[in-house]
Short mmCIF file of C-alpha atoms in Angstrom, two decimals:
data_model
loop_
_atom_site.label_atom_id
_atom_site.label_comp_id
_atom_site.label_asym_id
_atom_site.label_seq_id
_atom_site.Cartn_x
_atom_site.Cartn_y
_atom_site.Cartn_z
CA UNK A 242 -7.32 -13.93 -14.17
CA UNK A 243 -7.61 -10.30 -13.17
CA UNK A 244 -5.13 -10.72 -10.34
CA UNK A 245 -2.49 -11.72 -12.89
CA UNK A 246 -3.22 -8.73 -15.06
CA UNK A 247 -0.52 -6.42 -13.78
CA UNK A 248 2.57 -8.58 -13.73
CA UNK A 249 3.95 -12.03 -14.19
CA UNK A 250 4.07 -14.33 -11.21
CA UNK A 251 7.89 -14.55 -11.19
CA UNK A 252 8.26 -10.83 -11.12
CA UNK A 253 5.84 -10.10 -8.33
CA UNK A 254 7.35 -9.49 -4.88
CA UNK A 255 6.55 -7.81 -1.62
CA UNK A 256 8.88 -4.88 -1.03
CA UNK A 257 9.49 -3.63 2.49
CA UNK A 258 10.56 0.02 2.65
CA UNK A 259 11.60 1.55 5.92
CA UNK A 260 11.80 5.32 5.68
CA UNK A 261 14.40 5.90 8.35
CA UNK A 262 15.49 9.54 8.21
CA UNK A 263 16.31 12.64 6.27
CA UNK A 264 19.86 13.87 6.69
CA UNK A 265 20.86 17.52 6.26
CA UNK A 266 17.80 18.68 4.38
CA UNK A 267 17.75 22.12 2.79
CA UNK A 268 16.70 25.09 4.89
CA UNK A 269 13.46 26.53 3.57
CA UNK A 270 12.15 28.40 6.54
CA UNK A 271 13.77 31.69 7.48
CA UNK A 272 13.78 30.47 11.05
CA UNK A 273 16.01 27.62 9.95
CA UNK A 274 13.89 24.53 10.49
CA UNK A 275 11.19 22.85 8.45
CA UNK A 276 8.41 20.34 9.12
CA UNK A 277 9.39 17.64 6.63
CA UNK A 278 7.62 14.49 5.49
CA UNK A 279 8.38 11.92 2.81
CA UNK A 280 5.97 11.12 0.02
CA UNK A 281 6.39 7.91 -1.93
CA UNK A 282 4.95 7.12 -5.32
CA UNK A 283 4.84 3.77 -6.99
CA UNK A 284 4.89 4.05 -10.79
CA UNK A 285 4.21 1.76 -13.64
CA UNK A 286 5.90 3.40 -16.64
CA UNK A 287 3.06 2.21 -18.90
CA UNK A 288 0.00 3.07 -16.83
CA UNK A 289 1.45 5.81 -14.62
CA UNK A 290 1.18 6.30 -10.88
CA UNK A 291 -0.31 3.35 -9.03
CA UNK A 292 -0.12 4.35 -5.40
CA UNK A 293 1.01 7.34 -3.40
CA UNK A 294 1.46 7.64 0.33
CA UNK A 295 3.27 9.71 2.90
CA UNK A 296 4.99 9.51 6.25
CA UNK A 297 4.08 11.58 9.25
CA UNK A 298 5.35 15.14 9.49
CA UNK A 299 8.23 15.74 11.91
CA UNK A 300 8.23 19.25 13.34
CA UNK A 301 11.07 21.76 13.21
CA UNK A 302 14.04 19.80 11.99
CA UNK A 303 16.40 19.39 9.06
CA UNK A 304 17.28 15.85 10.19
CA UNK A 305 13.88 14.20 10.62
CA UNK A 306 13.67 10.63 11.90
CA UNK A 307 10.56 8.88 10.64
CA UNK A 308 11.30 5.18 11.13
CA UNK A 309 8.11 4.21 9.33
CA UNK A 310 7.70 0.96 7.48
CA UNK A 311 5.60 0.28 4.39
CA UNK A 312 4.94 -2.79 2.32
CA UNK A 313 4.20 -2.79 -1.39
CA UNK A 314 3.37 -5.53 -3.81
CA UNK A 315 5.54 -4.66 -6.80
CA UNK A 316 6.63 -5.85 -10.19
CA UNK A 317 10.41 -5.92 -9.71
CA UNK A 318 11.34 -5.28 -13.33
CA UNK A 319 8.56 -2.88 -14.18
CA UNK A 320 7.77 -0.54 -11.32
CA UNK A 321 9.75 2.37 -9.97
CA UNK A 322 9.51 4.01 -6.60
CA UNK A 323 9.96 7.76 -6.33
CA UNK A 324 10.40 9.54 -3.04
CA UNK A 325 9.82 13.22 -2.43
CA UNK A 326 10.95 15.21 0.55
CA UNK A 327 8.50 17.96 1.29
CA UNK A 328 7.32 20.41 3.83
CA UNK A 329 3.75 21.60 3.65
CA UNK A 330 4.73 24.36 1.26
CA UNK A 331 8.11 23.42 -0.15
CA UNK A 332 9.82 20.75 -2.15
CA UNK A 333 13.03 19.55 -0.48
CA UNK A 334 14.32 17.02 -2.99
CA UNK A 335 13.55 13.69 -4.60
CA UNK A 336 15.17 10.33 -5.20
CA UNK A 337 14.11 7.65 -7.67
CA UNK A 338 14.71 4.13 -6.48
CA UNK A 339 15.26 1.27 -8.91
CA UNK A 340 13.63 -1.92 -7.66
CA UNK A 341 15.85 -4.48 -9.35
CA UNK A 342 18.91 -4.54 -7.06
CA UNK A 343 17.34 -4.85 -3.67
CA UNK A 344 18.28 -7.88 -1.53
CA UNK A 345 15.79 -10.42 -0.28
CA UNK A 346 15.40 -10.51 3.46
CA UNK A 347 16.51 -13.68 5.18
CA UNK A 348 13.89 -14.23 7.90
CA UNK A 349 16.42 -16.03 10.12
CA UNK A 350 19.23 -13.50 10.03
CA UNK A 351 17.85 -10.05 9.74
CA UNK A 352 20.58 -7.45 9.39
CA UNK A 353 19.17 -4.34 10.97
CA UNK A 354 21.65 -1.77 9.69
CA UNK A 355 21.61 -2.35 5.96
CA UNK A 356 20.29 1.03 5.04
CA UNK A 357 21.28 3.16 2.09
CA UNK A 358 21.51 6.93 1.84
CA UNK A 359 20.05 8.34 -1.36
CA UNK A 360 21.22 11.73 -2.57
CA UNK A 361 18.31 14.10 -2.96
CA UNK A 362 17.92 15.59 -6.42
CA UNK A 363 16.20 18.76 -7.63
CA UNK A 364 13.21 18.45 -9.94
CA UNK A 365 13.86 21.68 -11.85
CA UNK A 366 16.62 24.25 -12.16
CA UNK A 367 14.80 26.34 -9.58
CA UNK A 368 14.91 23.71 -6.83
CA UNK A 369 17.50 24.23 -4.15
CA UNK A 370 17.96 20.90 -2.46
CA UNK A 371 20.56 19.21 -0.31
CA UNK A 372 21.00 16.24 1.92
CA UNK A 373 20.09 12.57 1.81
CA UNK A 374 17.21 10.25 2.43
CA UNK A 375 18.05 7.13 4.45
CA UNK A 376 16.04 4.05 3.47
CA UNK A 377 16.20 0.38 4.24
CA UNK A 378 14.69 -1.79 1.54
CA UNK A 379 14.36 -5.53 1.25
CA UNK A 380 12.12 -7.99 -0.53
CA UNK A 381 10.30 -10.46 1.62
CA UNK A 382 11.13 -14.08 0.83
CA UNK A 383 8.82 -15.53 -1.81
CA UNK A 384 5.63 -17.17 -0.58
CA UNK A 385 5.59 -15.24 2.63
CA UNK A 386 3.20 -12.55 3.72
CA UNK A 387 4.31 -9.54 5.68
CA UNK A 388 6.56 -10.62 8.50
CA UNK A 389 4.22 -10.55 11.47
CA UNK A 390 1.82 -12.77 9.60
CA UNK A 391 4.29 -15.40 8.57
CA UNK A 392 2.21 -17.96 10.45
CA UNK A 393 -1.05 -16.72 9.02
CA UNK A 394 -1.45 -18.34 5.61
CA UNK A 395 -5.11 -17.57 5.24
CA UNK A 396 -5.05 -17.87 1.45
CA UNK A 397 -3.44 -21.27 1.65
CA UNK A 398 -6.44 -22.55 3.52
CA UNK A 399 -8.63 -22.02 0.50
CA UNK A 400 -9.96 -25.52 -0.12
CA UNK A 401 -9.56 -25.06 -3.86
CA UNK A 402 -5.82 -25.09 -3.40
CA UNK A 403 -5.48 -27.96 -0.97
CA UNK A 404 -6.39 -30.31 -3.80
CA UNK A 405 -3.51 -29.31 -6.02
CA UNK A 406 -0.45 -31.48 -6.45
CA UNK A 407 2.82 -29.97 -5.35
CA UNK A 408 4.11 -29.46 -8.91
CA UNK A 409 1.20 -27.11 -9.53
CA UNK A 410 2.37 -24.66 -6.90
CA UNK A 411 4.08 -22.58 -9.54
CA UNK A 412 0.76 -22.11 -11.33
CA UNK A 413 -1.38 -18.99 -11.15
CA UNK A 414 -0.97 -17.09 -7.97
CA UNK A 415 -3.77 -17.14 -5.48
CA UNK A 416 -6.45 -14.64 -6.22
CA UNK A 417 -6.68 -11.63 -3.99
CA UNK B 1239 -12.62 3.96 -17.31
CA UNK B 1240 -11.08 0.61 -16.42
CA UNK B 1241 -9.82 1.80 -13.06
CA UNK B 1242 -13.35 2.57 -11.86
CA UNK B 1243 -14.76 -0.89 -12.71
CA UNK B 1244 -11.79 -3.30 -12.51
CA UNK B 1245 -12.62 -4.29 -8.92
CA UNK B 1246 -16.03 -5.63 -9.96
CA UNK B 1247 -14.51 -9.02 -10.70
CA UNK B 1248 -12.99 -9.41 -7.23
CA UNK B 1249 -14.46 -11.79 -4.64
CA UNK B 1250 -14.40 -9.09 -1.97
CA UNK B 1251 -16.50 -6.64 -4.02
CA UNK B 1252 -20.26 -6.78 -3.50
CA UNK B 1253 -21.57 -3.84 -5.45
CA UNK B 1254 -24.79 -2.20 -4.32
CA UNK B 1255 -25.51 -4.09 -1.14
CA UNK B 1256 -26.90 -2.26 1.87
CA UNK B 1257 -24.96 -1.65 5.07
CA UNK B 1258 -27.31 -4.06 6.88
CA UNK B 1259 -26.57 -6.81 4.36
CA UNK B 1260 -22.85 -6.22 4.77
CA UNK B 1261 -23.36 -6.68 8.53
CA UNK B 1262 -25.26 -9.93 8.01
CA UNK B 1263 -22.54 -11.31 5.77
CA UNK B 1264 -19.80 -10.43 8.25
CA UNK B 1265 -21.74 -12.10 11.06
CA UNK B 1266 -22.36 -15.20 8.93
CA UNK B 1267 -18.66 -15.47 8.26
CA UNK B 1268 -17.73 -15.37 11.90
CA UNK B 1269 -16.70 -11.72 12.47
CA UNK B 1270 -13.05 -12.68 12.57
CA UNK B 1271 -10.45 -9.91 12.74
CA UNK B 1272 -9.57 -8.63 9.29
CA UNK B 1273 -12.70 -9.96 7.57
CA UNK B 1274 -13.53 -7.36 4.93
CA UNK B 1275 -15.56 -6.47 1.89
CA UNK B 1276 -15.97 -3.48 -0.38
CA UNK B 1277 -19.27 -2.17 -1.71
CA UNK B 1278 -20.78 0.82 -3.43
CA UNK B 1279 -21.60 3.73 -1.16
CA UNK B 1280 -25.33 4.24 -0.62
CA UNK B 1281 -24.94 7.98 -0.04
CA UNK B 1282 -22.41 8.92 -2.72
CA UNK B 1283 -22.64 7.30 -6.17
CA UNK B 1284 -18.94 7.88 -6.85
CA UNK B 1285 -17.71 6.56 -3.51
CA UNK B 1286 -17.17 3.10 -2.08
CA UNK B 1287 -17.19 1.67 1.41
CA UNK B 1288 -14.76 -0.71 3.07
CA UNK B 1289 -16.54 -2.81 5.68
CA UNK B 1290 -14.04 -4.33 8.11
CA UNK B 1291 -14.36 -6.51 11.19
CA UNK B 1292 -12.11 -5.92 14.20
CA UNK B 1293 -12.58 -7.09 17.79
CA UNK B 1294 -16.10 -8.30 16.97
CA UNK B 1295 -17.07 -4.83 15.76
CA UNK B 1296 -18.03 -4.03 12.19
CA UNK B 1297 -16.64 -0.74 10.93
CA UNK B 1298 -17.22 1.18 7.74
CA UNK B 1299 -14.66 3.35 5.98
CA UNK B 1300 -15.63 5.58 3.10
CA UNK B 1301 -13.37 5.40 0.05
CA UNK B 1302 -13.58 8.64 -1.86
CA UNK B 1303 -12.40 9.38 -5.38
CA UNK B 1304 -10.21 12.41 -5.97
CA UNK B 1305 -8.96 13.73 -9.26
CA UNK B 1306 -5.43 14.91 -9.87
CA UNK B 1307 -4.17 15.96 -13.32
CA UNK B 1308 -7.11 14.17 -14.92
CA UNK B 1309 -6.30 10.93 -13.11
CA UNK B 1310 -8.75 9.47 -10.60
CA UNK B 1311 -7.39 8.18 -7.29
CA UNK B 1312 -9.16 6.44 -4.43
CA UNK B 1313 -8.36 7.16 -0.81
CA UNK B 1314 -9.80 6.35 2.59
CA UNK B 1315 -7.60 8.79 4.52
CA UNK B 1316 -8.31 12.13 2.80
CA UNK B 1317 -5.72 11.63 0.09
CA UNK B 1318 -2.67 10.95 2.26
CA UNK B 1319 -2.63 7.42 0.82
CA UNK B 1320 -4.19 6.99 -2.59
CA UNK B 1321 -4.47 4.43 -5.35
CA UNK B 1322 -5.44 4.35 -9.00
CA UNK B 1323 -7.88 1.51 -8.43
CA UNK B 1324 -9.51 -0.45 -5.62
CA UNK B 1325 -7.46 -3.58 -6.30
CA UNK B 1326 -4.28 -1.69 -5.48
CA UNK B 1327 -5.96 -0.17 -2.45
CA UNK B 1328 -6.92 -3.61 -1.13
CA UNK B 1329 -3.44 -5.02 -1.89
CA UNK B 1330 -1.88 -2.17 0.09
CA UNK B 1331 -4.12 -2.59 3.12
CA UNK B 1332 -3.52 -6.34 3.08
CA UNK B 1333 0.14 -5.47 3.72
CA UNK B 1334 -0.18 -2.23 5.73
CA UNK B 1335 -2.52 -1.21 8.49
CA UNK B 1336 -2.34 2.51 7.74
CA UNK B 1337 -5.27 4.29 9.41
CA UNK B 1338 -7.28 1.06 9.78
CA UNK B 1339 -7.65 -0.84 13.06
CA UNK B 1340 -6.09 -3.92 11.45
CA UNK B 1341 -4.93 -5.20 8.07
CA UNK B 1342 -7.35 -6.73 5.57
CA UNK B 1343 -6.99 -10.46 5.99
CA UNK B 1344 -10.02 -12.46 4.92
CA UNK B 1345 -12.21 -11.44 1.99
CA UNK B 1346 -15.87 -11.77 2.90
CA UNK B 1347 -17.27 -13.68 -0.05
CA UNK B 1348 -20.85 -13.82 -1.28
CA UNK B 1349 -23.22 -15.92 0.81
CA UNK B 1350 -26.94 -16.41 0.48
CA UNK B 1351 -28.67 -14.19 3.02
#
């Protein structure tokens, strides 16, 4: 069961991260504005970095608005998410996000404004950072894909699974 | 290392098949949107190819390895989005479209050609 290798079934969730904005980022350019982007890294403390991705770059601002959404399959108790604010040449701050206190999204009553502002931290004594990173994070309800595909249960159509009795649903998760 | 071979057990991985065979398999499985497979690259022994069906067209995306602090990552968008192994890459693009025309939805499994 290679697909079960990383994490236990119970622990495995789909995390939705909306990178909303940077607020009051540090000035790095003499001209006063930077071209910031956010980089996100998913870590497993045992095996190290698993995935790394970044938002688009927003030109000439210290208050960038990205409004980009990403989905990750994560182990809630094991993984950590680190975010880094950068310009092409400069580090603007970082925030480490624990994954164990994030609410699960209710598909019927989405609350659009439940964001959180994370204080940006330096990574060494030389870093001069300020400002916040505004994120909205929720887990998708269990047994659902990403939201726009809620009706598309392609894996459930696997004939091998149709034969199972309902009490076996908590068995091994469907292979990827 | 494990990260460079772990995908070999996955139903969507077809190893050293030719581009033409990937096309035949996609056509046999109906060319539905999001039908995908991964295979070894024919031109670069360290690279892989994602073959993906979208709007009845079959597209190929090269997945290149890059090394950072001794760790190998795989990326199909020049390193902007990168993963330690192809299973994580596929999991991500099942949930996110990224630079692809659509998300990965249906693994194209082995069929007799």
